[in-house]
XYZ file of C-alpha atoms in Angstrom:
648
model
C 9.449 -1.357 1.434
C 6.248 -0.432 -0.222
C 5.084 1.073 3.246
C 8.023 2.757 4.135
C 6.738 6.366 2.591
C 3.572 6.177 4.937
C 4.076 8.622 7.850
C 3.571 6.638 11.505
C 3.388 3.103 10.418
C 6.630 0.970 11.354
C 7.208 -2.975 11.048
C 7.477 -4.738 13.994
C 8.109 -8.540 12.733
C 8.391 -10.169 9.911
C 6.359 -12.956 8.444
C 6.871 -15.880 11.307
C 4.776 -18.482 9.289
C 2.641 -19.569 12.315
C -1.298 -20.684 12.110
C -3.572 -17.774 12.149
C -1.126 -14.635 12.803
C 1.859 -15.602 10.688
C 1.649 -12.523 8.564
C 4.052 -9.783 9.260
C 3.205 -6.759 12.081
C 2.920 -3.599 11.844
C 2.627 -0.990 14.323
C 0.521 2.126 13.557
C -0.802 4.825 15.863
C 0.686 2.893 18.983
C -1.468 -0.570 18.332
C -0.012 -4.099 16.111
C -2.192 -4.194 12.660
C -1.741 -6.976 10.036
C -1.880 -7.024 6.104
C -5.763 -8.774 6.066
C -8.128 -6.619 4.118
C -8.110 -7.331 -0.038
C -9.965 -4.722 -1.978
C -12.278 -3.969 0.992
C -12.731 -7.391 2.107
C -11.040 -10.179 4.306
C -7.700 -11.882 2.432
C -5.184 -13.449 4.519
C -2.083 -15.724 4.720
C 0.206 -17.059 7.060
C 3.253 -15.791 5.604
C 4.537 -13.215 3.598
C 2.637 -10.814 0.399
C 4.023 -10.893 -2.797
C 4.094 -7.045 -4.207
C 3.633 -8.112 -8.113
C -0.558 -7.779 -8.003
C -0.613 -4.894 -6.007
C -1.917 -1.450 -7.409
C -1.774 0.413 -4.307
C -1.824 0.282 -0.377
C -4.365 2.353 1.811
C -3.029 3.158 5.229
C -6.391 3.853 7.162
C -5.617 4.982 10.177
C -7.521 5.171 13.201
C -9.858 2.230 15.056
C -12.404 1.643 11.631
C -14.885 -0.567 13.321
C -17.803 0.924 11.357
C -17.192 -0.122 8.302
C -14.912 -3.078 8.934
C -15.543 -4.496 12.037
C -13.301 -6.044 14.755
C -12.411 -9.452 13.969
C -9.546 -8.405 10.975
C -8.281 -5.138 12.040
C -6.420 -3.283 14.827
C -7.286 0.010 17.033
C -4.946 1.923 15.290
C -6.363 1.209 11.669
C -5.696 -1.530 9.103
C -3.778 -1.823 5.714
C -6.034 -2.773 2.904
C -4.217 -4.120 -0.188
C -5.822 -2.995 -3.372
C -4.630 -5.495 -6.427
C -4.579 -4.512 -10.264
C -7.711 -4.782 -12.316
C -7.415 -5.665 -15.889
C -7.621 -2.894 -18.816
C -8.998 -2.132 -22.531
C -5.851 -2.334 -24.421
C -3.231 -4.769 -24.326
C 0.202 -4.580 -22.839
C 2.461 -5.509 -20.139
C 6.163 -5.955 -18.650
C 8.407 -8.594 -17.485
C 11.279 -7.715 -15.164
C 14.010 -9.490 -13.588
C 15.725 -8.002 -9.671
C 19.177 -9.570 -8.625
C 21.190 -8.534 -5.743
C 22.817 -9.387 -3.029
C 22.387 -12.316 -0.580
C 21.617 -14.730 -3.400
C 18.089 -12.175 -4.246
C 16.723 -13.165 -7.770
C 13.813 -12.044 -8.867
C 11.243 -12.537 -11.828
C 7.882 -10.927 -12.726
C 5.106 -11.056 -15.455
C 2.201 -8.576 -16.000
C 0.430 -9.469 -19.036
C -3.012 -7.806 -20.072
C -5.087 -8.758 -23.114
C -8.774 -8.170 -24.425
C -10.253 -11.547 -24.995
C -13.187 -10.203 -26.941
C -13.491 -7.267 -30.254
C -16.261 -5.179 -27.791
C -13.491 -5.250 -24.905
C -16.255 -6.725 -22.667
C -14.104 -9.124 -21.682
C -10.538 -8.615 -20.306
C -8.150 -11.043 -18.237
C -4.952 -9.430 -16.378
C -1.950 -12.003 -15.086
C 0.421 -11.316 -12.922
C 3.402 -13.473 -11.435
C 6.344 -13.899 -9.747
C 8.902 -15.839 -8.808
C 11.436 -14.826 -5.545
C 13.997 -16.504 -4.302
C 17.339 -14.909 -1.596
C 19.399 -16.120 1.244
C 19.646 -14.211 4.322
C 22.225 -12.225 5.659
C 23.055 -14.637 8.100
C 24.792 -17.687 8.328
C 21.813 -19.480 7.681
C 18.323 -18.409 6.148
C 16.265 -18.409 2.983
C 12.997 -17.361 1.412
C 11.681 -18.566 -1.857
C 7.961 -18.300 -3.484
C 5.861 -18.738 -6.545
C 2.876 -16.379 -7.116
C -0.015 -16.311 -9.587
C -3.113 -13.467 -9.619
C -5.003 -13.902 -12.879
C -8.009 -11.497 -12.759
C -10.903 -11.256 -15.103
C -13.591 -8.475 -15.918
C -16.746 -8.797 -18.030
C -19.187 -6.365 -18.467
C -22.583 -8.402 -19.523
C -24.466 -4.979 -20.350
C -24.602 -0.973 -19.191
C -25.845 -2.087 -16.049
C -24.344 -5.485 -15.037
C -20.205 -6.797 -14.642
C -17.808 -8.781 -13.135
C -14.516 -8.774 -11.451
C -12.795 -11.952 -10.544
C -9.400 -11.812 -8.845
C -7.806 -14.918 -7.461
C -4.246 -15.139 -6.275
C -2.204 -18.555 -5.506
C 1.134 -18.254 -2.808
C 3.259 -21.031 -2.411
C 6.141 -20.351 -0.202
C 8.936 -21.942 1.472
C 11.053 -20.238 4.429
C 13.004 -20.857 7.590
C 12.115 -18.405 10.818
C 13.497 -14.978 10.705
C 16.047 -14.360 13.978
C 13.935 -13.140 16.366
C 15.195 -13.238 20.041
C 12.657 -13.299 22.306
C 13.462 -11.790 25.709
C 13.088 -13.075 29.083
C 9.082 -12.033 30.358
C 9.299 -12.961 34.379
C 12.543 -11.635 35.601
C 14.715 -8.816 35.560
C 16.890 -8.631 32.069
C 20.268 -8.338 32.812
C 21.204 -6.712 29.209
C 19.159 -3.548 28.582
C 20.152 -3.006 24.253
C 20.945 -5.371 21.722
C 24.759 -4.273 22.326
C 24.860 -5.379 26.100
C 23.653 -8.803 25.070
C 27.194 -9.198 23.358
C 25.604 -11.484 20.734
C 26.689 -11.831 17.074
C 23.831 -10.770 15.455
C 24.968 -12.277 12.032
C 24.350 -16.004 13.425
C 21.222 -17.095 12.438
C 20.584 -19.942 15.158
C 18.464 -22.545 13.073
C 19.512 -24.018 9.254
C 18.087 -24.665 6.052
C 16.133 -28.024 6.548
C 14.128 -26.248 9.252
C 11.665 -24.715 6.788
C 8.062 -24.380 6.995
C 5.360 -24.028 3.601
C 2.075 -21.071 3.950
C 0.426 -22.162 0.492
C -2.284 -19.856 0.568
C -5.010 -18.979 -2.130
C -7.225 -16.040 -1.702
C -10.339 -15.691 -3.796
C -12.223 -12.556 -4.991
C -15.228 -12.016 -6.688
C -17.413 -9.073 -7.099
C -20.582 -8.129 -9.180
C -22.007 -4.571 -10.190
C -25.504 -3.822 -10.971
C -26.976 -0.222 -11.749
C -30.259 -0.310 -9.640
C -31.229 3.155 -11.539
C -29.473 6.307 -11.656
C -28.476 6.955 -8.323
C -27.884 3.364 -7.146
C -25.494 0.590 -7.274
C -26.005 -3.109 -6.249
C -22.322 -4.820 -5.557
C -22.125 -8.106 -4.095
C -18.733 -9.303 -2.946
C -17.741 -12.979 -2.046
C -13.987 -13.339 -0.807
C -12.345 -16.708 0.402
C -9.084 -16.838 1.772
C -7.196 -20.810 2.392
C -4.112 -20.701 4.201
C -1.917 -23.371 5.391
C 1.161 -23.664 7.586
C 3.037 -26.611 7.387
C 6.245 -27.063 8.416
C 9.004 -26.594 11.299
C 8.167 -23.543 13.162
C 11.485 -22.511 15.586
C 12.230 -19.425 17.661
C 15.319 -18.504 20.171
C 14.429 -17.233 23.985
C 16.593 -16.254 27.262
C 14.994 -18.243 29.989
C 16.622 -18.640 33.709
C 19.673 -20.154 33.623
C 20.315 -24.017 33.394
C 17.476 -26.574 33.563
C 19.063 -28.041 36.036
C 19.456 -24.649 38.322
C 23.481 -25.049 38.670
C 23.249 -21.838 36.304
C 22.048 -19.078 37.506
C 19.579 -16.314 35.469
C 22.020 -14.839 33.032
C 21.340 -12.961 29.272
C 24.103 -15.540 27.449
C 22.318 -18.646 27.414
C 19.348 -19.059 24.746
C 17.081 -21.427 24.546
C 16.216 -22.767 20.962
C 12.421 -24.408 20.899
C 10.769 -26.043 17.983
C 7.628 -27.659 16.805
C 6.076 -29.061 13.756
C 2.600 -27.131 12.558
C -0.113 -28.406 10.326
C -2.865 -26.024 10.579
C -5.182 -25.191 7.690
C -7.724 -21.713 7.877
C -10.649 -20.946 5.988
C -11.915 -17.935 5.647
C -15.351 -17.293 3.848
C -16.979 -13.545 3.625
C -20.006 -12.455 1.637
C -20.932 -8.727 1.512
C -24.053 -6.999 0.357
C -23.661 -3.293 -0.492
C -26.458 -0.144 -1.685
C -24.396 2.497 -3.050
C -26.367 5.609 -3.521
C -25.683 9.368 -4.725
C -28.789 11.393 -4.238
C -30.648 14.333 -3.184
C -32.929 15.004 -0.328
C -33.891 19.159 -0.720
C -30.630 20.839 -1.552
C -28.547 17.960 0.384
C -26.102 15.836 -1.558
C -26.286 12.110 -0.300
C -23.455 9.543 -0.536
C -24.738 6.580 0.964
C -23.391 2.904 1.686
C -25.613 0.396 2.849
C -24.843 -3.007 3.393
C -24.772 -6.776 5.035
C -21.469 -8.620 5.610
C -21.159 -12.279 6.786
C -17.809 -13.790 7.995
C -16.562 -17.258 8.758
C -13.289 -18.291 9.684
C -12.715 -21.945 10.369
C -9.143 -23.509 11.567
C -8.451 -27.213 12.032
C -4.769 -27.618 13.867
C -2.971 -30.653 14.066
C 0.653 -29.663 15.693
C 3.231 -31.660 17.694
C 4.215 -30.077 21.608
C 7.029 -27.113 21.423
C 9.718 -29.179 22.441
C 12.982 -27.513 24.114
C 15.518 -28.577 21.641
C 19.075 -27.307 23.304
C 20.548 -24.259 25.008
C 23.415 -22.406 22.352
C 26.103 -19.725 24.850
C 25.664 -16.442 22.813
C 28.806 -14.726 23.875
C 30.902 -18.151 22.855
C 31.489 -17.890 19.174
C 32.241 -21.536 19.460
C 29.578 -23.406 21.163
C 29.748 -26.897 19.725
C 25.722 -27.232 19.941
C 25.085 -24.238 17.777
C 25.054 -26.514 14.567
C 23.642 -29.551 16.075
C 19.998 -27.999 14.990
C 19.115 -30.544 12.293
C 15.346 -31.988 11.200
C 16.879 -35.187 11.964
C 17.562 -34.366 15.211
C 14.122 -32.114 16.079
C 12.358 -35.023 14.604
C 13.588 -37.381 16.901
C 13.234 -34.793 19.701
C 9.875 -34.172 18.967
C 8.725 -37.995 19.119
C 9.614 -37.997 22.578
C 7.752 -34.933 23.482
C 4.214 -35.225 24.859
C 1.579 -32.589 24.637
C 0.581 -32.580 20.918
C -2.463 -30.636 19.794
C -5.515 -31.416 17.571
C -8.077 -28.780 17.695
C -10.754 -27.401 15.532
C -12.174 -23.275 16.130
C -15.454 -22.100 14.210
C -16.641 -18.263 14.576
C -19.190 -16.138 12.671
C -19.543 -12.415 12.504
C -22.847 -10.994 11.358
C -22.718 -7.588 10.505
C -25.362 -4.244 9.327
C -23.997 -0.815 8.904
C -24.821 2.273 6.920
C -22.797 5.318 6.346
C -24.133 8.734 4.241
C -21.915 11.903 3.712
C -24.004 14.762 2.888
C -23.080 18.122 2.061
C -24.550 20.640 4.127
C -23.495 23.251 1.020
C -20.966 23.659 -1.332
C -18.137 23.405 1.152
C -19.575 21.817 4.287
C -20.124 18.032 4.068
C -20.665 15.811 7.152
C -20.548 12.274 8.112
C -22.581 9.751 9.726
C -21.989 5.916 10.031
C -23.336 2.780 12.439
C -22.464 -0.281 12.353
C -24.106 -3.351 14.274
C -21.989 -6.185 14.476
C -22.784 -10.452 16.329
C -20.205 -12.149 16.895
C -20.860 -15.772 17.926
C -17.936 -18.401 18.591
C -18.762 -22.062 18.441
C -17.063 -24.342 20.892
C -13.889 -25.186 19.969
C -13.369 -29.137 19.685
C -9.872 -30.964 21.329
C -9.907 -33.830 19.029
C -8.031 -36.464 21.084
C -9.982 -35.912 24.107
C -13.453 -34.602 22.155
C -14.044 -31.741 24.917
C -15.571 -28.750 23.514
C -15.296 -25.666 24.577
C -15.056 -21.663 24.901
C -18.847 -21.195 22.982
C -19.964 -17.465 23.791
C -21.551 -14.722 22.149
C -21.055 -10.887 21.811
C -22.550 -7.663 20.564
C -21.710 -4.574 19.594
C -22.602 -1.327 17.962
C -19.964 1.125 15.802
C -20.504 4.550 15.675
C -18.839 7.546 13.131
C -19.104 11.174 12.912
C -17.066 13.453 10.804
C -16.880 16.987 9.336
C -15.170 18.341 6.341
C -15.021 22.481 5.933
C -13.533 23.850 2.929
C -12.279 27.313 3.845
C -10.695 27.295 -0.003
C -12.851 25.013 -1.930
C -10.872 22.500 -3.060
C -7.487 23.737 -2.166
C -7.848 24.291 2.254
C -9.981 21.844 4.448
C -10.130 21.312 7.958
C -11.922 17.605 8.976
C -12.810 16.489 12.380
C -14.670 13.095 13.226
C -14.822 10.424 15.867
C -14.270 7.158 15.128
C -15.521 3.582 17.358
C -13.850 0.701 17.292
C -14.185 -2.791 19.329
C -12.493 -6.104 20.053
C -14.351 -8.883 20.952
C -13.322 -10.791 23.899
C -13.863 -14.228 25.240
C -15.540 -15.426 28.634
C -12.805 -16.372 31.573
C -13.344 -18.673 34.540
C -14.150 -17.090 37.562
C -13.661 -18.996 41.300
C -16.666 -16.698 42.641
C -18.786 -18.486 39.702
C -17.624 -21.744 41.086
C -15.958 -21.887 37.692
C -18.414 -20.978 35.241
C -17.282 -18.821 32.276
C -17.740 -15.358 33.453
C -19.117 -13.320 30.015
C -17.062 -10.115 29.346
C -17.782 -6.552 27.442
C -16.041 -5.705 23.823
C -13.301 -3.963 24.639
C -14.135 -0.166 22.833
C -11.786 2.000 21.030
C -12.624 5.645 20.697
C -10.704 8.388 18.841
C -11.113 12.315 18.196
C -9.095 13.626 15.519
C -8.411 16.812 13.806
C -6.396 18.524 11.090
C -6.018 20.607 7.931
C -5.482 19.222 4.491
C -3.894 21.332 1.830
C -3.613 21.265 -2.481
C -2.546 24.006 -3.405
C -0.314 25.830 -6.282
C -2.142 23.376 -9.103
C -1.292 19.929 -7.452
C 2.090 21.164 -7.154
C 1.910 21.090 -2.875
C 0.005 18.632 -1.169
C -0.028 17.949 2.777
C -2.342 16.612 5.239
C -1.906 17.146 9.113
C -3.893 15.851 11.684
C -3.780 15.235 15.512
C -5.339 12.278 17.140
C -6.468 11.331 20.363
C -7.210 7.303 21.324
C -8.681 6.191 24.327
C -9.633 2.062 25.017
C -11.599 0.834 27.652
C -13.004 -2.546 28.920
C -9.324 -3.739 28.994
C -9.463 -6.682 31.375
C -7.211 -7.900 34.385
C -7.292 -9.706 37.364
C -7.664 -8.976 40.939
C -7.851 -10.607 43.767
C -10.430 -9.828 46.213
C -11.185 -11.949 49.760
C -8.371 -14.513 48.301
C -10.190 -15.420 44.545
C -9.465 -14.230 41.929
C -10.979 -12.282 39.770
C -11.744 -10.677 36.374
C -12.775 -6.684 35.830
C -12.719 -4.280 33.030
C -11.696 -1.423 34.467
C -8.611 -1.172 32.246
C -7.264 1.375 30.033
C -4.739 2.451 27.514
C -4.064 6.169 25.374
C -2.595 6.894 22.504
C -2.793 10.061 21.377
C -0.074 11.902 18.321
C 0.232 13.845 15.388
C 0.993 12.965 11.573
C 2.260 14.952 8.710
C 2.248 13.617 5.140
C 3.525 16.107 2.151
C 3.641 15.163 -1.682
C 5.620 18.515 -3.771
C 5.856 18.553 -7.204
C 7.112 22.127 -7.105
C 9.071 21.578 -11.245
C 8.529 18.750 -13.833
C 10.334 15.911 -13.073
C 11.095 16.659 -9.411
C 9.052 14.743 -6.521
C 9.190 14.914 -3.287
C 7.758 13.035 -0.558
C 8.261 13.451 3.163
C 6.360 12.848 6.469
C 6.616 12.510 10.000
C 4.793 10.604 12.919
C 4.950 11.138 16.778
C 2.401 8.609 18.894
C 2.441 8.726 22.437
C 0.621 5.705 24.161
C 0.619 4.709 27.462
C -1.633 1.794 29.901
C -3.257 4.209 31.928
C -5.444 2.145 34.074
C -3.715 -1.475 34.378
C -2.076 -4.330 37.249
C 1.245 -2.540 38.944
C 3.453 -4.786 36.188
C 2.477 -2.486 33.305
C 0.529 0.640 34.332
C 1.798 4.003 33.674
C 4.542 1.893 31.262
C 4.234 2.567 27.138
C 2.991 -1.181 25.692
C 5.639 -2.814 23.834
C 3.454 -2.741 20.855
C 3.573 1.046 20.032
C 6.600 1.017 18.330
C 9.057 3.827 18.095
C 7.338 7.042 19.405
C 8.716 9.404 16.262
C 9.154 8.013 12.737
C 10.181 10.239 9.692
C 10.345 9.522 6.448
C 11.553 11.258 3.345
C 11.985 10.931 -0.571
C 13.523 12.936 -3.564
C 13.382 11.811 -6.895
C 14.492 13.300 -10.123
C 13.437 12.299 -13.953
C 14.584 14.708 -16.458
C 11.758 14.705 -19.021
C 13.278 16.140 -22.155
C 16.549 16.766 -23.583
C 18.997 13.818 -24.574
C 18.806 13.102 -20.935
C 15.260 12.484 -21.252
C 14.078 9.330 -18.890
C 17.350 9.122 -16.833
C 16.510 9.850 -13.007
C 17.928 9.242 -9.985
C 16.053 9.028 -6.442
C 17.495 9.362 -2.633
C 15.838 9.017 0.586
C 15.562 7.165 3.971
C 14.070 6.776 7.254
C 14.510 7.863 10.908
C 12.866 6.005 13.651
C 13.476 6.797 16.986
C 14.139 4.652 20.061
C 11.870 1.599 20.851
C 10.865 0.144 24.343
C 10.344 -3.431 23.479
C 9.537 -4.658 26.956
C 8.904 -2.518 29.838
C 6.963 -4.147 32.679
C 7.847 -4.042 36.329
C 9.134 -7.625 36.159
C 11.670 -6.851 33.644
C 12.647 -3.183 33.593
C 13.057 -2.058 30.168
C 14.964 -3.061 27.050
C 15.018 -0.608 24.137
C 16.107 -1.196 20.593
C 18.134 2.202 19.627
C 17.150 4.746 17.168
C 18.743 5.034 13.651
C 18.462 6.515 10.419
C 18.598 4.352 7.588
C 19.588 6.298 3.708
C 18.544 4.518 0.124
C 19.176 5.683 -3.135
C 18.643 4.614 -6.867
C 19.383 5.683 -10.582
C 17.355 4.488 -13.250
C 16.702 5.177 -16.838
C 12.895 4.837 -17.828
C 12.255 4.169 -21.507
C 9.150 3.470 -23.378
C 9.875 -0.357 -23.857
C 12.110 -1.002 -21.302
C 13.392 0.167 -18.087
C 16.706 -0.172 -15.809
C 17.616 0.881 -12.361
C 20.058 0.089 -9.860
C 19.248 0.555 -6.011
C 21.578 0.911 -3.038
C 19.595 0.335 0.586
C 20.835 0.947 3.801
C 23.897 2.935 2.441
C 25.707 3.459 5.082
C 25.536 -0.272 6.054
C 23.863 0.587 9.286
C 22.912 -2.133 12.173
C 19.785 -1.297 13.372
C 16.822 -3.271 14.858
C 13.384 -4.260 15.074
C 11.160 -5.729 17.644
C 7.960 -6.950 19.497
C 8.930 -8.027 23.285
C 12.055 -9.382 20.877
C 15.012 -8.028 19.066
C 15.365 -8.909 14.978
C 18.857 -7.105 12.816
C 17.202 -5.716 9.956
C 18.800 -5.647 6.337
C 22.579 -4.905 6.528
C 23.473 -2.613 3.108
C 22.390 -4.552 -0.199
C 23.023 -3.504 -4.075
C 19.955 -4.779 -6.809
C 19.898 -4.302 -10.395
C 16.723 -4.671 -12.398
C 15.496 -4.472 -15.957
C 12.315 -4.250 -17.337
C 10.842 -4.922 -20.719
C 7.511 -3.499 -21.633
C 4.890 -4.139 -24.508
């Protein structure tokens, strides 16, 4: 929800729990981005991110390889989560949420000066979630802790420490993945003929994503015009549990069926896979002169290891469930019981162990060329070297390579009003590192392949006008990426070439109005179009299934009367508008496309000093609409919440 106001970006799945990628997906600017970057830096988890520590979240769009590299973000930008740092005085609130489909909901923020000179200050913040889903089946429940501590030693030198502790428990969000080698018989979610409300698993198929993410940052005032800060971030997540997920395969195992869209296939496995995450960054921050140019500089060295050890069971077919019979008596024969003893019988379990290091130097300076000219200049050098990864019931190693890259930026920023009408321009670089394939013309040697490169141009106007009252940014964008790699086959081997390639190119518009006290509005609008330009016959020419809707809107009007004896009482409405999404479109499968829909929210609330209370209403019209990723998940059907706050 807290991303819904940012124009372009659109969820694609929820959190799925799995090792290494269990996080939820976004799409933004036609690419899939995950939640990963804390306060600059890597933080990750497997599963979902609890809202109560969070101050704000910056939607960077565009591929940002300069100053964050490749191995944590996505071509069309990345979503870095910036948590709440303690303050001088002392206060706080605790609030409790319920609504419907079981939803209850309790948070703590409580601040405090442990010392009289206010050099030392320690923030908390926790929750506790727990709801059902809206399905027959389902639930999510989680405890979080973030305490965070400052301390300022002296005028030059201080501290932050923020560490946050996850422990959640869920069972696998619906998602219904589609058929990927034939042609789909059903084209939309309504010519499947499937009841939607059915969740196909049950509540003792759970899996756990205890997670712990670490912060720590130090300050130190070289001199006047520069800043030391060191930053060490460590991010432990685990997935544990029953992982389970519903697909439409061909027909009967047998073959007496033929390929149909009614029968689904319900697999399961058990995962136990822990990931470590360790990053320590070095930065110069300077603001300084050379002649009569202005010098913002960032200088820095970043080191990154992530280390997984997996030890998970074979995905074992459990059953096949009819979708169109409301009565299939195997639909509730899904039990642990019964995957456990499924699973024992099933060969093919895994026990592996990845290592990978990223070493990384980049420097950025904007300098203003005069008072309303400033330009932008930023490289970034980046090694990233994969040790072999180790089978650990057979001892094999392999997949070792190695990889470089450099990270260019270049932007402009001309103030035709100062400080009220700019126009910006740059070009951003981004990369993906990619690892070595087997080759028959090698006689089956690894074959060592380029970074795959992401460049964009973009442009636009930015406006604040009328005192604050008007703000709106515009911009156009234009995304090319090359070194996309497919095979070929040439004299009868086959083989591996980089020749591919993939656009996406849009516009954005994001306003804030304030235009009388009281009264905010917030609306914006998104249109990417992407499209594999250079790819195999299966895909080329086709938009890829992770762009997302091509238009998204989004708007928001709220009210808050701020005197009279109405004073605090408000009331808010809003929604969303997303248009229609190709899910899968390859030559294999034709197309399937989620439809659009428009989605309306609204709230009242009465905002005290010491306490607050609201009452929400999403999805009014109790809309069915749909998300997806090559698969097809209902969202929220219409839900009523009541909260109240208590502040201090």
């Amino acid at each position: 929800d807290a991303i819904k106001n940012s124009p372009g970006l659109n969820r694609l799945w929820s959190s799925t729990g799995r090792p290494n990628d269990g996080a939820g997906y976004f799409s933004m600017r036609g690419f899939a981005v995950q939640p990963t970057i804390i306060n600059g830096v890597p933080g990750l988890t497997n599963g979902g991110v609890d809202p109560s520590n969070i101050e704000r979240i910056e939607t960077i769009k565009g591929p940002s390889g300069t100053l964050f590299g490749s191995s944590l973000i996505s071509f069309g930008g990345l979503m870095n989560i910036v948590t709440k740092k303690p303050y001088e005085t002392f206060g706080g609130e605790v609030s409790y949420t319920a609504g419907g489909f079981g939803l209850s909901r309790v948070t703590a923020d409580i601040n405090a000066a442990l010392s009289e000179d206010k050099s030392s200050l320690l923030r908390v913040n926790a929750a506790y979630h727990n709801e059902r889903s809206f399905q027959d089946a389902g639930f999510k429940k989680s405890v979080f802790i973030a305490p965070s501590f400052s301390f300022k030693a002296n005028d030059r030198l201080s501290f932050l420490f923020n560490t946050e502790f996850y422990s959640g428990e869920a069972t696998n969000a619906l998602m219904v993945f589609l058929n990927r080698g034939r042609q789909l018989i059903a084209r939309t979610p309504k010519e499947l003929g499937m009841d939607f409300n059915r969740s196909y698993t049950s509540n003792d198929i759970t899996y756990k994503t205890p997670t712990v993410n670490l912060f720590r940052q130090m300050n130190y005032k070289l001199s006047g015009n520069w800043t030391s800060q060191t930053n060490l971030s460590r991010s432990i997540r685990k997935s544990d549990g029953y992982y389970s997920y519903v697909m439409f395969l061909d027909g009967s195992p047998e073959g007496a069926i033929p390929a149909n869209d009614t029968l689904i296939s319900r697999f399961v496995y058990y995962q136990n896979s822990v990931t470590t995450t360790t990053d320590i960054q070095q930065n110069f921050i300077g603001d300084f002169k050379i002649g009569n140019f202005r010098n913002r500089m960032v200088a820095g060295l970043d080191f990154m290891n992530i280390h997984s050890i997996s030890d998970n069971s074979a995905y074992a077919l459990f059953d096949y469930v009819n979708v169109t019979r409301p009565r299939d008596p195997r639909y509730g024969q899904l039990t642990r019981a019964a995957v456990d003893a499924k699973l024992a019988v099933t060969p093919g379990a895994t026990k592996n162990g990845t290592n990978n290091y990223t070493y990384s130097a980049y420097v950025s300076d904007v300098f203003n060329v005069t008072d309303q000219l400033s330009a932008m200049i930023s490289l970034r050098f980046d090694y990233f070297d994969t040790k072999p990864s180790i089978n650990y019931n057979t001892m094999v190693q392999s997949g070792k390579y190695d990889q470089r890259s450099l990270s260019p930026k270049f932007g402009l920023v001309y103030q035709v009003v100062k400080d009220k009408v700019s126009l910006f321009a740059n070009y951003m670089n981004g990369f993906r590192n990619v690892s070595p394939v087997l080759s028959k013309e090698q006689a089956g040697y690894p074959v060592n392949l380029k970074p795959q490169q992401a460049d964009q141009k973009e442009g636009g106007i930015k406006l604040d006008i009328l005192q604050h009252k008007l703000v709106l940014t515009a911009s156009y964008y234009d995304i090319l990426v090359t070194n996309i790699s497919r095979g070929i086959t040439v004299d009868g081997l086959n083989v591996t070439v980089q020749d591919g390639s993939q656009k996406s190119k849009g516009v954005e518009f994001d306003l804030m109005a304030n235009p009388v006290p009281g009264l905010n509005i917030i609306a914006g609008y998104g249109y990417n179009d992407s499209k594999i330009v250079n790819a195999a016959p299966a895909t080329k020419d086709r938009r890829p299934n992770s762009a997302g809707p091509a238009s998204l809107a989004n708007f928001w009007i709220s009210y808050t009367a701020k005197a009279g004896h109405l004073r605090g009482f408000g009331a808010g409405f809003g929604g969303n508008y997303a248009s229609e999404n190709i899910i899968t479109s390859t030559l294999a499968t034709g197309d399937f496309k989620l439809p659009s829909y428009t989605v309306l929210n609204a709230t009242i609330f009465y905002n005290a000093d010491k306490f607050r209370f609201a009452v929400k209403a999403d999805n009014i019209a109790d809309k069915e609409y749909f998300g997806g990723w090559t698969t097809i998940e209902k969202q929220m059907p219409r839900r009523f919440t009541a909260s109240v706050a208590v502040k201090f």
